[in-house]
Amino acid sequence: MRGLLIALALFFAASIANADETGGAGITIDLNTLQPVEGGCQLTFVASTTHADGIEKLVFETVLFTTEGAVDRLTLFDFGEIPARAPRVRQFVLPQLECANLGQLLFNGVNACQIGSAENTACATGLTLTSRTDVELLG
C-alpha cells in the first residue's frame, strides 16, 4: 500500500511539472486600481506567472472602450519582466482619459513575449484576467 501511495505521489508531481512544460502554465493580470492623475488616468495592475522560468518580456496590445462601448484607443502595455511565482505591480498612465469614462479593456493580443532566450507564443494561452474595479477586462 505504501508503494502505491509513493507511486501516485510521484505521478501527480510529474503531472504538475509537465503542465508547466506543456502549456499548463499561465499569466494572471489583475486591474487593481484606477486613479485620476493630472491629464489622465493611472491604471495599476498586479501581474504574475506560473511559467517555471518566468517571463523576461511581456507586452500586450490593448483596446480601451468607453462606458458607452465605443473604442477610445488602441495601445501597448509593457509589463516588462515577470519573475516566476512572484507578483509584480505595473502602472500605466493613459493621457487625456477620465477614469470614470473607461468601461472595458480588451487584451487584444500579445505584442511581445520572451521566455528564456527566445520569443515565445506561450503568453497567448493561459491568460487569466480579473478586475477589482468597475472596468471589465476582456481577453
CSV table of C-alpha atoms in Angstrom, one decimal:
chain,number,residue,atom,x,y,z
A,1,MET,CA,0.0,0.0,0.0
A,2,ARG,CA,2.8,2.4,0.9
A,3,GLY,CA,4.5,1.7,-2.5
A,4,LEU,CA,1.2,2.6,-4.3
A,5,LEU,CA,0.9,5.9,-2.4
A,6,ILE,CA,4.5,6.8,-3.3
A,7,ALA,CA,3.9,5.9,-7.0
A,8,LEU,CA,0.7,8.0,-7.0
A,9,ALA,CA,2.6,11.0,-5.4
A,10,LEU,CA,5.4,10.8,-8.0
A,11,PHE,CA,2.8,10.5,-10.8
A,12,PHE,CA,1.0,13.7,-9.6
A,13,ALA,CA,4.2,15.6,-9.1
A,14,ALA,CA,5.4,14.7,-12.6
A,15,SER,CA,2.0,15.7,-14.0
A,16,ILE,CA,2.2,19.1,-12.4
A,17,ALA,CA,5.8,19.6,-13.6
A,18,ASN,CA,4.7,18.5,-17.1
A,19,ALA,CA,1.9,21.0,-17.1
A,20,ASP,CA,4.4,23.8,-16.8
A,21,GLU,CA,6.3,22.5,-19.8
A,22,THR,CA,3.3,21.8,-22.0
A,23,GLY,CA,1.3,24.9,-21.7
A,24,GLY,CA,-0.4,24.4,-18.3
A,25,ALA,CA,1.4,27.5,-17.0
A,26,GLY,CA,-0.2,30.9,-17.4
A,27,ILE,CA,-0.3,34.5,-16.6
A,28,THR,CA,-2.7,36.4,-14.3
A,29,ILE,CA,-3.3,40.1,-14.7
A,30,ASP,CA,-5.4,41.9,-12.1
A,31,LEU,CA,-6.6,45.5,-12.7
A,32,ASN,CA,-6.2,46.6,-9.1
A,33,THR,CA,-7.0,50.3,-9.1
A,34,LEU,CA,-7.8,53.3,-11.3
A,35,GLN,CA,-6.7,56.7,-10.1
A,36,PRO,CA,-7.2,60.1,-11.7
A,37,VAL,CA,-3.9,61.9,-12.3
A,38,GLU,CA,-3.2,65.3,-13.9
A,39,GLY,CA,-4.1,65.0,-17.5
A,40,GLY,CA,-5.2,61.4,-17.5
A,41,CYS,CA,-6.0,58.1,-15.7
A,42,GLN,CA,-3.5,55.8,-14.0
A,43,LEU,CA,-4.2,52.1,-14.1
A,44,THR,CA,-2.4,49.8,-11.6
A,45,PHE,CA,-2.1,46.1,-12.4
A,46,VAL,CA,-0.8,43.2,-10.4
A,47,ALA,CA,0.8,40.6,-12.8
A,48,SER,CA,2.1,37.1,-12.0
A,49,THR,CA,3.0,34.0,-13.9
A,50,THR,CA,3.3,30.3,-13.2
A,51,HIS,CA,5.8,29.8,-16.1
A,52,ALA,CA,8.7,27.9,-14.5
A,53,ASP,CA,11.3,30.3,-15.9
A,54,GLY,CA,9.3,33.5,-15.5
A,55,ILE,CA,8.8,35.9,-18.3
A,56,GLU,CA,11.6,38.2,-19.4
A,57,LYS,CA,9.5,40.5,-21.6
A,58,LEU,CA,5.7,40.8,-21.8
A,59,VAL,CA,3.9,43.4,-23.9
A,60,PHE,CA,0.1,43.2,-24.6
A,61,GLU,CA,-1.8,45.1,-27.3
A,62,THR,CA,-4.9,46.5,-25.6
A,63,VAL,CA,-8.1,48.3,-26.7
A,64,LEU,CA,-9.8,50.7,-24.4
A,65,PHE,CA,-13.6,51.1,-24.6
A,66,THR,CA,-15.7,53.9,-23.1
A,67,THR,CA,-18.5,53.2,-20.7
A,68,GLU,CA,-20.8,53.6,-23.8
A,69,GLY,CA,-18.9,50.8,-25.7
A,70,ALA,CA,-17.0,53.0,-28.2
A,71,VAL,CA,-13.4,52.3,-28.9
A,72,ASP,CA,-11.3,55.0,-27.2
A,73,ARG,CA,-7.9,53.9,-28.3
A,74,LEU,CA,-5.5,51.0,-29.1
A,75,THR,CA,-2.3,51.0,-27.1
A,76,LEU,CA,0.5,48.7,-25.8
A,77,PHE,CA,1.0,47.8,-22.1
A,78,ASP,CA,4.6,46.8,-21.5
A,79,PHE,CA,4.6,44.7,-18.3
A,80,GLY,CA,8.4,44.1,-18.7
A,81,GLU,CA,9.8,41.2,-16.7
A,82,ILE,CA,7.5,39.0,-14.6
A,83,PRO,CA,9.6,36.5,-12.4
A,84,ALA,CA,8.3,33.0,-11.8
A,85,ARG,CA,5.7,32.9,-9.0
A,86,ALA,CA,6.5,36.5,-7.8
A,87,PRO,CA,3.8,39.1,-8.4
A,88,ARG,CA,4.8,42.5,-9.9
A,89,VAL,CA,2.9,45.8,-9.8
A,90,ARG,CA,2.8,47.8,-13.1
A,91,GLN,CA,1.3,51.2,-13.6
A,92,PHE,CA,0.3,52.9,-16.8
A,93,VAL,CA,-0.9,56.5,-17.3
A,94,LEU,CA,-3.4,57.0,-20.1
A,95,PRO,CA,-3.3,60.6,-21.1
A,96,GLN,CA,-6.5,62.5,-21.9
A,97,LEU,CA,-8.7,59.9,-20.3
A,98,GLU,CA,-11.1,60.3,-17.4
A,99,CYS,CA,-11.1,57.2,-15.3
A,100,ALA,CA,-14.9,57.3,-15.0
A,101,ASN,CA,-15.2,57.1,-18.8
A,102,LEU,CA,-13.3,53.8,-19.0
A,103,GLY,CA,-15.7,50.9,-19.3
A,104,GLN,CA,-13.8,47.9,-20.7
A,105,LEU,CA,-10.2,47.0,-21.5
A,106,LEU,CA,-9.6,44.3,-24.1
A,107,PHE,CA,-6.3,42.3,-24.1
A,108,ASN,CA,-6.4,42.1,-27.9
A,109,GLY,CA,-3.2,40.1,-28.3
A,110,VAL,CA,0.4,39.5,-27.3
A,111,ASN,CA,2.8,42.0,-28.9
A,112,ALA,CA,6.0,40.5,-27.3
A,113,CYS,CA,6.6,37.5,-25.1
A,114,GLN,CA,10.1,36.3,-24.2
A,115,ILE,CA,10.5,33.3,-22.0
A,116,GLY,CA,14.1,32.1,-21.8
A,117,SER,CA,16.3,33.2,-24.7
A,118,ALA,CA,13.7,33.3,-27.5
A,119,GLU,CA,10.4,34.9,-28.4
A,120,ASN,CA,7.5,32.6,-27.3
A,121,THR,CA,3.9,32.1,-28.0
A,122,ALA,CA,3.2,30.7,-24.5
A,123,CYS,CA,2.0,34.1,-23.3
A,124,ALA,CA,-1.1,33.9,-25.6
A,125,THR,CA,-2.5,30.9,-23.7
A,126,GLY,CA,-3.5,30.5,-20.1
A,127,LEU,CA,-4.3,34.2,-19.6
A,128,THR,CA,-6.5,34.9,-16.5
A,129,LEU,CA,-7.9,38.5,-16.2
A,130,THR,CA,-9.5,39.9,-13.1
A,131,SER,CA,-10.6,43.4,-12.0
A,132,ARG,CA,-11.1,45.0,-8.6
A,133,THR,CA,-12.6,48.0,-10.3
A,134,ASP,CA,-15.8,48.7,-12.3
A,135,VAL,CA,-13.7,48.3,-15.5
A,136,GLU,CA,-14.3,44.9,-17.2
A,137,LEU,CA,-11.3,43.1,-18.5
A,138,LEU,CA,-11.7,41.0,-21.7
A,139,GLY,CA,-9.3,38.7,-23.4
